[in-house]
Amino acid sequence: MTLVTYLAEHRLWLLRTPATSYALRLDADDRPRHVHWGPPLTAEQAATVPGPVCRDGSSFQTEGYGELEGPGFGAPSLLLRYTDGGAGVEWRHLGHEIDGGHLAVRFADRHHPLEITLHYRVREDTDVIERWTELRHTGDGEPIRLERSDSASWTLPVLPGVRVSHVVGGWSSESQLKREPLPYGETVLTNRRGTTGHQANPWLMLDAGTAGEEHGEVWSAALAWSGSWQITVQRPPSGPVALTGGFGHDGLSWRLAPGETWTTPVFAGLYGASGFGGISRAWHAYTLRHVLPHPGELRPVVYNSWEATGFDVDLDGQVRLAEQAAALGAELFVLDDGWFGARASDRAGLGDWQVNLDRFPGGLDKLIAAVHGHGMRFGLWVEPEMVNPDSDLYRRNPDWVLHMPHRTRTTLRNQLVLNFARPDVAAWAHDWLDRLVTDHEIDFLKWDFNRAFTEAGHPGHDDPDRLWIDHVRAVYAIIDRLRADHPHLRIESCAGGGGRADLGILARTDEVWTSDNTDAVDRLGIQHGYGQLYPARTMAAWVTDSPNPLTGRLVPLRFRFHVAMAGVLGLGGNLPEWTPDELAEAAELVARYKEIRPVVQHGELYRLGDTDGPVSAVQYVLDDQIVVLAYRVSARFGHPAEDLRLAGLNPSSRYRDTATGHVHHGAVLTFHGLPLDLPGGDHASTLIHLIREP
Ligand code: DGJ
């Protein structure tokens, strides 16, 4: 398949993916114009797509604001200012390069010393199109002010009943899916807190109001960035919906210095015609193949004592827990917060990354040896970007934090944010992390981030807003370097639960701590939203205690397991308090998870049933294996669990239930459904594992 074609006579580029195509062209003034994003078009067809019609009848003017193929007059993707009072871009086409699936279209401003390169990448095995932009100051005079430098803008066809799907939330209530009519005007999805955020996540899906879980056209986009971000969707009274997105939020601006190149993160787009389920599966496959650093791996079953012990960690207690966790089948043991400095609570010690020898006499090695002795890997919690004011680090380096002159240094969770945009601070963080991983046999880091930026100043820096970008880039650089130097090291992204989940961090970590809320009922909603974009292979989920420490809800062990088994299963309960029966059941369920784990972690996800109905279910398909996890949160008389119609099966095949030996016909499972043998009462759940008969 030719991935990128240039039609010189039409000044048009056509990009192809397996099931979609994308086209842009240059207009008479050299401006890049959107042509098509949707079902496959031939080059001949693409050349006949009518040019965009401006809604106010005039030609496309940008009033001096640059666009990245946008519709004109809308939210600018590029907002540039020059010291002579001028603004925007007057595009002059310089040329293009095609390298396999990578297209780079180069422009210069007609007057100012600025080059702009629009990048596109398509591949043979995904319909995801990656886009990003590069700005280069080619002069030696005055800097150029960047007030907005988005990665890309995406334009849809006219969709009369257009809806937007996205997630909202907060700490412990992340990823709540919202699907609602797109208002006229401009809708801004954003996070201004310095990280990806619990309140929103940088992706969205748009449809004509008619798409369902397994049918209908859906357009979607996701930003690969872990700092503050902004996506603006425009719905004009007539004409197409368009969106623009990139890093940074309103009010920030940056200086592009002479000779400097500014590269935005990827803002990827994906069109599909198989509903929201199809779009999710395509994002999952793309993430598994092209984003994650170790795509083929299976994530181990973790034990983490945070919910059981809080800060109260010591050698003997952790060794005992490790023994119990290993007996249940855990494969990775993580020592969470509290192992260092004076960190007996969240009030002190953060930043002092020396092992607390009162709690761990002789250091961590005894615990690590015990964990490894049980055949488990060893992981450690760190929060490198933060400091408690009550710490030796802060007392020594009060200027290392984000701060502004004459402004209060607001603490959140009793901590301040270290300014990783400072090279000395970033170097310090890399050094102690590198030493920690070099000096100890550490297999896994849980990298946490527990508060938002406030008073985000960088006194003395001549371009202080840079810190919003440079902090994130420094985090990326440290993780990349640690990984390169310690190839065995695996990393979990955590930010007070799921506050840092995005395609940027997933390119350099192995999983995400989805939420601090481990209540299995609440988790169903959180996982439903998380899985819209991100695959189960990245979704860490622990089974904890009942009543749940956060919500007080009583939920049977089996239901808790079945919910956590829909992602990367972990254990986080206070095991010494579990009864022998509970421990035996838990060990059995961990063993069961290991049997189905490849299907869950690497299979295709189908969301079955109705999340608002009596029973919801997720189904995973990998080659000839099927796993179904079905849940009934609350029983209602007169609302029996209906047979569950499965998806993605071969109708002419037979499927054997690995637990009962019963053989089902694919056609019957698809058209009539699988009878669910749910126990009575609330919090009923079941796991079914089917294997296709040879
Ligand atoms: C927030 C994380 O989400 C928790 O799992 C735990 O690691 C705490 N931080 C530790 O302070």
XYZ file of C-alpha atoms and ligand atoms in Angstrom:
705
model
C 0.000 0.000 0.000
C 1.369 3.424 -0.914
C 0.947 5.352 2.306
C 1.491 8.890 1.016
C 0.859 10.169 -2.510
C 1.500 13.658 -3.847
C -0.632 14.910 -6.725
C 1.482 17.733 -8.094
C -1.179 19.027 -10.484
C -3.602 19.512 -7.597
C -0.961 20.358 -4.996
C -2.641 17.692 -2.883
C -1.290 15.024 -0.536
C -3.266 11.860 0.078
C -2.462 9.736 3.106
C -3.787 6.196 3.356
C -4.327 3.913 6.327
C -5.842 0.417 6.081
C -9.445 1.633 6.296
C -9.309 5.431 6.029
C -7.721 8.246 4.132
C -6.743 11.804 4.810
C -6.016 14.587 2.348
C -4.787 18.156 2.414
C -3.888 20.579 -0.322
C -2.427 24.005 -0.843
C -4.677 26.834 -1.921
C -3.692 29.517 -4.435
C -1.948 31.472 -1.678
C 0.032 28.413 -0.490
C -2.062 27.986 2.635
C -2.590 24.363 3.747
C -6.253 23.399 3.479
C -8.058 20.419 4.848
C -9.655 18.225 2.166
C -10.739 14.890 3.650
C -10.636 12.717 6.782
C -12.778 9.620 6.623
C -13.407 6.533 4.491
C -10.871 5.567 1.826
C -10.646 7.786 -1.248
C -8.562 7.214 -4.346
C -6.246 9.980 -5.474
C -8.630 10.694 -8.335
C -11.568 11.010 -5.925
C -9.634 13.158 -3.468
C -8.737 15.580 -6.236
C -12.432 16.234 -6.874
C -13.386 17.084 -3.276
C -14.746 20.631 -3.421
C -12.688 23.246 -1.614
C -13.987 24.450 1.720
C -16.687 27.075 1.645
C -16.251 29.813 4.181
C -19.278 30.274 6.386
C -19.487 34.034 5.948
C -19.213 33.768 2.191
C -15.855 35.450 1.884
C -12.651 33.688 1.077
C -10.663 32.041 3.818
C -8.885 34.794 5.643
C -7.159 34.209 8.875
C -6.913 37.757 10.059
C -3.239 37.277 10.485
C -3.587 34.177 12.610
C -1.901 31.030 11.466
C -3.854 27.863 11.039
C -2.950 24.260 10.710
C -5.491 23.467 8.005
C -8.257 24.996 10.111
C -11.481 26.490 8.782
C -10.620 30.166 9.226
C -11.745 32.684 11.838
C -11.976 29.978 14.432
C -9.822 29.223 17.421
C -6.303 29.650 16.086
C -3.929 26.737 16.177
C -1.015 29.104 15.842
C -1.067 32.443 17.556
C 2.220 34.201 16.850
C 3.326 37.763 17.536
C 6.328 39.648 16.211
C 8.063 42.556 17.848
C 7.051 44.877 14.965
C 3.408 44.539 16.033
C 2.578 41.984 13.354
C 0.987 38.606 13.980
C 0.147 35.299 12.330
C 1.570 33.537 9.293
C 1.494 34.270 5.600
C 2.308 30.867 4.209
C 4.900 30.248 1.516
C 5.314 26.646 0.501
C 8.922 25.484 0.530
C 8.592 21.811 -0.350
C 7.818 18.457 1.139
C 9.473 15.153 2.034
C 7.894 11.717 2.017
C 9.624 8.918 3.868
C 7.440 5.820 3.918
C 4.431 6.844 5.968
C 5.951 10.123 7.129
C 5.023 13.300 5.291
C 6.642 16.626 6.183
C 5.262 19.697 4.415
C 7.501 22.720 4.793
C 6.528 26.374 4.770
C 8.085 29.724 5.559
C 6.441 32.991 6.500
C 6.501 35.439 3.608
C 8.132 38.110 5.711
C 9.226 36.951 9.146
C 12.135 34.557 9.796
C 9.930 31.572 10.564
C 9.693 28.089 9.088
C 6.783 25.796 9.838
C 6.770 22.084 9.123
C 3.543 20.117 9.313
C 4.240 16.462 10.074
C 1.948 13.503 9.344
C 2.624 9.831 9.997
C 0.516 6.916 8.807
C 1.193 3.189 9.077
C 0.083 -0.009 7.391
C -1.365 -1.562 10.539
C -3.378 1.243 12.131
C -5.872 3.900 11.129
C -4.387 6.312 13.668
C -2.799 9.315 11.958
C -0.119 11.072 13.986
C 0.335 14.801 13.464
C 2.661 17.347 14.975
C 4.177 20.693 14.052
C 7.637 22.196 14.103
C 8.361 25.925 14.211
C 11.859 27.211 13.542
C 13.127 30.745 14.004
C 15.490 31.158 11.059
C 16.686 34.671 11.826
C 19.159 36.227 14.202
C 17.146 39.215 15.355
C 14.155 39.474 17.650
C 12.414 36.467 19.162
C 8.910 35.464 18.076
C 6.193 35.213 20.729
C 4.172 31.978 20.675
C 0.787 32.512 22.301
C -0.595 29.254 20.989
C 1.258 26.531 19.152
C -1.076 23.594 18.696
C 0.022 20.298 17.266
C -2.729 19.992 14.653
C -6.259 20.903 13.763
C -8.729 18.292 12.522
C -11.780 19.003 10.382
C -14.848 16.768 10.113
C -17.546 16.675 7.459
C -20.790 18.466 8.285
C -22.558 16.413 11.001
C -25.984 17.854 11.845
C -26.609 16.081 15.185
C -23.004 16.088 16.286
C -22.200 14.710 19.737
C -19.009 14.810 21.734
C -17.743 12.021 23.986
C -15.083 12.728 26.572
C -14.269 12.026 30.214
C -14.529 14.233 33.291
C -13.810 13.536 36.936
C -11.761 14.309 39.977
C -9.490 12.598 42.466
C -10.885 9.086 42.978
C -13.608 9.631 40.381
C -11.529 9.758 37.221
C -12.674 8.935 33.679
C -16.445 9.421 33.917
C -17.645 9.099 30.328
C -19.900 11.890 29.054
C -21.631 11.698 25.690
C -23.618 14.819 24.893
C -24.685 17.080 22.041
C -21.858 19.359 20.985
C -22.918 22.941 21.740
C -22.732 25.576 19.026
C -19.789 27.897 19.474
C -16.528 26.766 20.984
C -16.136 24.014 23.551
C -12.829 23.940 25.389
C -11.527 20.805 27.047
C -8.481 21.698 29.084
C -6.352 21.106 32.100
C -4.361 23.911 33.694
C -2.748 21.967 36.539
C 0.649 21.067 35.096
C -0.179 17.435 34.464
C -2.714 15.546 32.370
C -5.283 15.819 35.143
C -8.101 13.962 36.872
C -10.709 16.475 35.718
C -10.424 15.794 31.989
C -8.273 13.676 29.707
C -6.834 14.907 26.393
C -8.984 12.956 23.979
C -12.425 13.228 22.486
C -14.733 11.430 20.093
C -17.289 13.026 17.788
C -20.167 11.389 15.965
C -23.335 12.410 14.163
C -25.480 11.540 17.162
C -26.293 8.136 15.704
C -23.222 6.002 16.399
C -23.584 3.152 18.853
C -21.207 0.813 20.567
C -20.715 -1.291 17.426
C -22.012 0.813 14.559
C -21.641 4.248 13.078
C -18.931 6.688 12.140
C -16.766 8.182 14.860
C -13.968 10.738 14.577
C -11.554 10.928 17.494
C -8.334 12.605 18.545
C -5.880 12.189 21.405
C -2.950 14.301 22.530
C 0.312 12.635 23.588
C 1.235 15.058 26.348
C 1.467 14.891 30.145
C 1.365 18.571 31.059
C -1.365 21.176 30.854
C -3.241 21.077 27.560
C -6.120 22.509 25.605
C -8.413 21.140 22.919
C -10.960 23.529 21.376
C -13.845 22.148 19.342
C -15.739 24.585 17.151
C -19.305 24.013 16.033
C -20.375 26.830 13.744
C -24.052 27.481 12.967
C -23.372 25.943 9.566
C -20.382 24.175 8.137
C -18.047 21.569 9.488
C -16.958 20.922 13.048
C -13.238 21.418 13.577
C -10.930 21.026 16.521
C -7.485 22.184 17.403
C -5.337 20.918 20.238
C -1.955 21.079 21.803
C 0.098 21.624 24.902
C -0.186 24.577 27.275
C -3.337 26.353 28.378
C -4.823 29.811 27.889
C -2.712 32.705 29.095
C 0.679 31.053 28.664
C 3.086 32.310 26.040
C 6.582 31.324 24.998
C 9.501 32.984 23.295
C 10.916 31.348 20.175
C 14.524 32.478 20.094
C 16.608 32.939 16.924
C 17.888 29.568 15.755
C 15.484 27.665 17.961
C 13.210 24.806 16.840
C 9.951 24.245 18.714
C 8.383 20.813 18.361
C 4.866 20.110 19.548
C 3.661 16.770 20.897
C 1.664 14.422 18.669
C -2.069 15.089 18.389
C -3.264 11.880 16.770
C -6.557 11.380 14.956
C -8.569 8.259 14.211
C -11.676 7.793 12.100
C -13.672 4.563 12.150
C -17.051 3.305 10.992
C -17.633 0.584 13.621
C -18.943 2.650 16.498
C -17.315 3.588 19.772
C -16.277 0.003 20.423
C -14.435 -0.109 17.103
C -12.710 3.175 17.843
C -11.629 1.980 21.300
C -10.233 -1.251 19.859
C -8.296 0.697 17.225
C -6.783 3.039 19.848
C -5.918 0.017 22.020
C -4.201 -1.783 19.140
C -2.269 1.357 18.211
C -1.162 1.874 21.832
C -0.111 -1.758 22.182
C 1.838 -1.729 18.904
C 3.227 1.772 18.579
C 3.144 3.569 21.927
C 4.079 1.258 24.805
C 7.799 0.590 25.250
C 7.370 -3.175 25.841
C 4.225 -3.978 23.929
C 4.483 -7.772 23.936
C 4.875 -8.157 27.685
C 2.329 -9.406 30.157
C 2.020 -7.219 33.219
C 2.611 -9.109 36.480
C 0.172 -9.396 39.398
C 1.279 -6.769 41.906
C 0.897 -6.636 45.665
C 0.980 -3.104 47.110
C 0.318 -2.441 50.793
C -0.617 1.268 50.533
C -4.259 0.767 51.440
C -3.365 -1.772 54.118
C -0.537 -0.001 55.919
C -0.447 3.606 54.693
C 2.803 5.239 55.827
C 3.309 2.621 58.518
C 5.903 0.547 56.667
C 8.867 -1.335 58.142
C 11.060 -4.277 57.326
C 9.285 -6.925 59.393
C 5.788 -5.881 58.344
C 6.694 -5.752 54.664
C 8.534 -9.073 54.783
C 5.458 -10.702 56.318
C 3.204 -9.150 53.693
C 5.572 -10.245 50.933
C 5.337 -13.831 52.156
C 1.536 -13.700 52.183
C 1.384 -11.949 48.820
C 3.655 -14.550 47.250
C 1.456 -17.308 48.647
C -1.504 -15.754 46.867
C 0.393 -15.693 43.571
C 1.628 -12.090 43.438
C 4.565 -11.619 41.046
C 5.631 -8.081 41.924
C 5.801 -6.594 45.418
C 5.743 -2.813 45.685
C 6.880 -0.902 48.750
C 4.818 2.289 48.641
C 5.231 5.657 50.377
C 7.000 5.956 53.763
C 10.314 4.122 53.227
C 12.607 7.194 53.193
C 13.659 10.204 55.241
C 11.292 11.388 57.970
C 8.278 10.309 55.954
C 5.989 9.034 58.702
C 3.055 10.972 57.246
C 2.430 13.238 54.262
C 3.713 16.206 56.285
C 7.479 15.605 56.121
C 10.385 13.966 54.383
C 9.395 14.172 50.724
C 12.580 15.014 48.831
C 14.923 13.226 51.268
C 15.393 10.027 49.313
C 17.578 8.152 51.789
C 16.235 4.913 53.190
C 14.807 5.357 56.682
C 17.131 3.097 58.655
C 14.878 3.011 61.713
C 12.204 1.377 59.607
C 14.539 -0.628 57.364
C 17.649 -1.400 59.428
C 20.608 -1.878 57.099
C 18.663 -0.506 54.126
C 16.258 -2.002 51.611
C 18.346 -4.976 50.586
C 16.940 -7.378 53.172
C 13.414 -6.724 51.997
C 14.454 -6.928 48.356
C 16.185 -10.244 49.000
C 13.080 -11.585 50.751
C 10.845 -10.456 47.876
C 13.171 -11.938 45.262
C 13.492 -15.056 47.414
C 9.745 -15.548 47.001
C 10.170 -15.332 43.245
C 8.593 -11.879 43.019
C 9.975 -8.726 41.457
C 10.565 -5.725 43.681
C 9.085 -2.280 43.113
C 9.401 1.004 44.952
C 7.268 4.136 45.202
C 8.858 7.486 44.341
C 7.523 11.003 43.842
C 10.533 12.744 42.307
C 8.851 16.034 41.345
C 7.737 16.976 44.857
C 9.078 18.176 48.173
C 7.672 18.737 51.667
C 8.692 22.123 53.083
C 9.576 20.077 56.162
C 12.501 18.300 54.512
C 16.252 18.701 54.400
C 16.045 19.152 50.632
C 13.775 22.173 50.932
C 15.715 23.658 53.807
C 18.850 23.447 51.645
C 17.259 24.554 48.352
C 14.175 26.712 48.910
C 14.547 28.111 45.384
C 14.161 24.749 43.726
C 10.354 24.865 43.826
C 7.918 26.571 41.492
C 7.364 29.965 43.088
C 6.813 33.650 42.419
C 8.240 36.657 44.232
C 5.843 38.153 46.800
C 3.439 35.248 46.449
C 2.500 32.610 48.982
C 3.877 29.188 48.219
C 0.603 27.297 48.427
C 1.014 23.776 49.715
C -1.299 20.990 48.633
C -1.025 17.678 50.507
C 1.656 19.581 52.445
C 3.964 19.632 49.456
C 5.426 21.920 46.800
C 6.406 21.162 43.201
C 10.087 21.024 42.324
C 10.920 23.003 39.210
C 12.207 20.356 36.811
C 12.622 23.066 34.167
C 15.776 23.934 36.105
C 18.550 21.758 34.701
C 20.195 21.456 38.137
C 16.976 20.155 39.710
C 16.364 17.708 36.875
C 19.997 16.519 37.120
C 19.625 16.021 40.881
C 16.484 13.941 40.338
C 18.099 11.817 37.662
C 21.167 11.245 39.842
C 19.350 9.954 42.905
C 16.949 7.828 40.864
C 19.832 6.356 38.891
C 21.763 5.653 42.088
C 18.696 4.093 43.701
C 18.156 1.743 40.768
C 21.885 1.019 40.399
C 22.502 0.312 44.079
C 19.427 -1.849 44.632
C 17.843 -4.633 42.660
C 14.767 -2.602 41.810
C 12.609 -3.925 38.992
C 9.795 -1.394 39.056
C 9.132 2.189 40.061
C 5.735 3.593 40.887
C 6.272 7.239 39.837
C 3.725 9.390 41.655
C 2.749 13.082 41.360
C 0.315 14.276 43.988
C -0.445 17.921 43.477
C -1.159 20.531 40.815
C 1.096 23.451 39.909
C 0.307 26.738 41.664
C 2.377 29.949 41.711
C 4.111 28.395 38.718
C 6.923 30.904 38.428
C 10.573 30.552 37.563
C 12.218 33.689 39.016
C 15.231 34.822 37.050
C 14.226 32.991 33.886
C 13.627 35.278 30.907
C 10.797 33.099 29.562
C 9.094 31.842 32.738
C 6.096 30.109 31.096
C 8.568 27.692 29.562
C 8.467 25.736 32.768
C 5.030 24.324 31.862
C 6.608 22.633 28.842
C 10.150 22.108 30.076
C 9.082 20.455 33.331
C 7.248 17.738 31.393
C 10.069 17.350 28.898
C 12.509 16.931 31.786
C 10.324 14.208 33.322
C 10.217 12.458 29.946
C 13.993 12.796 29.541
C 14.705 11.375 33.009
C 12.419 8.397 32.466
C 13.857 7.779 28.989
C 17.395 7.870 30.350
C 16.614 5.591 33.286
C 15.014 3.107 30.930
C 17.922 3.196 28.535
C 20.463 2.679 31.322
C 18.384 0.071 33.180
C 16.610 -1.938 30.493
C 14.982 -4.284 33.017
C 13.244 -1.393 34.802
C 9.472 -1.065 34.444
C 7.546 2.044 35.500
C 3.991 2.803 36.554
C 2.561 6.256 35.971
C 0.591 7.496 38.960
C -0.621 10.959 39.908
C -2.774 10.687 43.002
C -4.424 7.781 41.165
C -5.109 8.352 37.467
C -4.013 11.978 37.076
C -1.287 11.213 34.540
C -2.718 8.862 31.924
C -2.071 9.887 28.330
C -0.309 8.672 25.190
C 2.781 10.741 26.060
C 3.451 9.054 29.391
C 2.403 5.647 28.015
C 5.247 5.905 25.501
C 7.669 5.602 28.410
C 5.837 3.713 31.164
C 4.284 0.279 31.363
C 0.975 0.837 33.118
C -1.105 3.471 34.881
C -2.463 3.460 38.414
C -6.017 4.052 37.292
C -7.492 5.555 40.456
C -7.052 5.695 44.220
C -10.661 4.586 44.355
C -10.573 0.789 44.606
C -14.272 0.350 45.359
C -15.260 -2.259 42.779
C -18.620 -0.649 42.012
C -17.126 2.802 41.451
C -14.309 1.173 39.494
C -16.745 -0.169 36.906
C -17.493 3.405 35.826
C -13.869 4.513 36.039
C -12.673 1.533 33.989
C -15.451 2.069 31.452
C -14.203 5.608 30.820
C -10.493 4.741 30.966
C -10.930 1.928 28.452
C -12.546 4.171 25.864
C -9.042 5.107 24.782
C -6.446 3.174 26.770
C -5.989 -0.609 26.714
C -6.574 -3.032 29.606
C -2.855 -3.893 29.481
C -2.146 -0.458 31.020
C -5.023 -0.337 33.534
C -3.746 -1.303 36.984
C -6.534 -2.491 39.311
C -6.154 -3.818 42.853
C -8.441 -5.947 44.951
C -8.626 -4.299 48.367
C -10.614 -4.729 51.552
C -14.321 -4.808 52.258
C -15.705 -2.492 53.531
C -13.778 -0.356 51.106
C -11.609 2.146 53.030
C -12.788 5.046 50.855
C -16.469 4.352 50.306
C -17.311 1.984 53.174
C -19.104 -0.312 50.714
C -19.241 -4.042 51.392
C -18.540 -6.020 48.243
C -17.863 -9.772 47.995
C -14.303 -10.827 47.217
C -15.317 -12.514 43.983
C -16.929 -9.356 42.576
C -13.888 -7.292 43.602
C -11.666 -9.757 41.770
C -13.827 -9.926 38.690
C -13.728 -6.129 38.358
C -9.941 -5.951 38.821
C -9.424 -8.888 36.445
C -10.689 -6.688 33.594
C -7.311 -4.929 33.659
C -3.907 -5.594 35.204
C -4.906 -7.452 38.371
C -3.225 -6.455 41.615
C -3.750 -7.019 45.320
C -3.894 -4.179 47.792
C -5.763 -5.537 50.800
C -4.690 -5.877 54.402
C -3.901 -9.573 53.997
C -3.267 -10.385 57.684
C -6.936 -9.595 58.295
C -8.282 -11.794 55.516
C -9.799 -15.090 56.696
C -8.313 -18.421 55.588
C -11.331 -18.877 53.310
C -10.806 -15.473 51.736
C -7.103 -16.170 51.240
C -7.867 -19.513 49.620
C -10.459 -17.955 47.316
C -8.072 -15.125 46.459
C -5.280 -17.564 45.548
C -7.702 -19.444 43.307
C -8.829 -16.248 41.588
C -5.243 -15.049 41.055
C -4.460 -18.411 39.434
C -7.572 -18.078 37.279
C -6.497 -14.578 36.237
C -3.115 -15.881 35.124
C -4.914 -18.308 32.802
C -6.944 -15.582 31.133
C -4.377 -12.767 31.440
C -3.051 -12.873 27.856
C -6.598 -12.550 26.541
C -7.432 -9.588 28.817
C -4.128 -7.791 28.417
C -3.636 -8.352 24.687
C -7.083 -9.165 23.358
C -9.683 -6.974 21.715
C -12.255 -5.407 24.026
C -15.992 -5.532 23.400
C -18.241 -3.724 25.860
C -21.424 -5.752 26.132
C -24.738 -5.194 27.802
C -25.717 -1.801 29.060
C -23.756 0.004 31.770
C -27.060 1.460 32.998
C -28.951 -1.817 32.633
C -29.187 -4.740 35.040
C -26.006 -6.398 33.766
C -22.879 -4.965 32.150
C -20.047 -7.011 30.746
C -16.704 -6.779 29.037
C -15.506 -9.364 26.572
C -11.942 -9.896 25.365
C -11.017 -11.818 22.237
C -7.529 -13.059 21.456
C -7.140 -15.537 18.605
C -9.290 -18.514 19.579
C -9.878 -17.464 23.182
C -12.768 -15.503 24.639
C -13.062 -14.081 28.151
C -16.296 -12.579 29.451
C -16.604 -10.750 32.778
C -20.208 -9.896 33.631
C -21.456 -7.818 36.538
C -24.812 -7.182 38.172
C -24.332 -4.471 40.763
C -27.797 -4.599 42.191
C -30.479 -7.227 41.815
C -34.006 -6.102 40.964
C -36.988 -8.391 41.132
C -38.509 -8.882 37.691
C -35.277 -7.897 35.933
C -33.526 -11.207 35.319
C -30.102 -11.234 33.700
C -30.715 -11.740 29.985
C -28.518 -14.043 27.945
C -25.520 -12.027 26.811
C -24.942 -11.781 23.067
C -21.210 -12.108 22.412
C -19.221 -10.343 19.716
C -16.218 -11.087 17.547
C -16.901 -14.851 17.294
C -16.825 -17.111 14.293
C -20.485 -18.201 13.903
C -19.541 -21.550 12.454
C -17.079 -22.445 15.243
C -17.762 -24.172 18.531
C -16.492 -22.746 21.805
C -15.755 -24.804 24.905
C -16.270 -23.341 28.374
C -13.010 -24.108 30.216
C -14.778 -24.335 33.592
C -17.795 -26.489 32.716
C -16.644 -28.212 29.533
C -19.902 -27.138 27.891
C -19.575 -26.572 24.140
C -21.437 -23.602 22.585
C -22.003 -22.759 18.933
C -20.563 -19.416 17.851
C -23.752 -18.628 15.935
C -25.896 -19.240 19.016
C -23.632 -17.177 21.284
C -23.696 -14.351 18.746
C -27.389 -14.319 17.900
C -29.057 -15.698 21.028
C -26.475 -15.158 23.699
C -24.620 -16.820 26.513
C -26.718 -17.780 29.542
C -25.207 -16.067 32.575
C -25.129 -18.183 35.644
C -25.054 -15.238 38.047
C -25.473 -15.910 41.757
C -28.445 -14.203 43.418
C -28.306 -10.878 45.233
C -26.311 -7.719 44.741
C -22.715 -7.614 43.510
C -23.096 -10.757 41.471
C -20.437 -11.470 38.874
C -19.142 -14.218 36.683
C -16.093 -15.032 34.595
C -16.421 -17.183 31.506
C -13.466 -18.423 29.496
C -14.208 -20.013 26.139
C -11.768 -21.656 23.757
C -12.593 -22.303 20.140
C -12.578 -25.988 19.316
C -10.030 -26.985 16.696
C -1.111 8.500 45.759
C -1.188 7.174 45.049
O -2.206 7.186 44.112
C -1.382 6.088 46.099
O -1.544 4.838 45.472
C -0.200 6.078 47.031
O 0.960 5.730 46.331
C -0.039 7.457 47.674
N -0.014 8.498 46.697
C 1.216 7.501 48.502
O 1.427 8.734 49.048
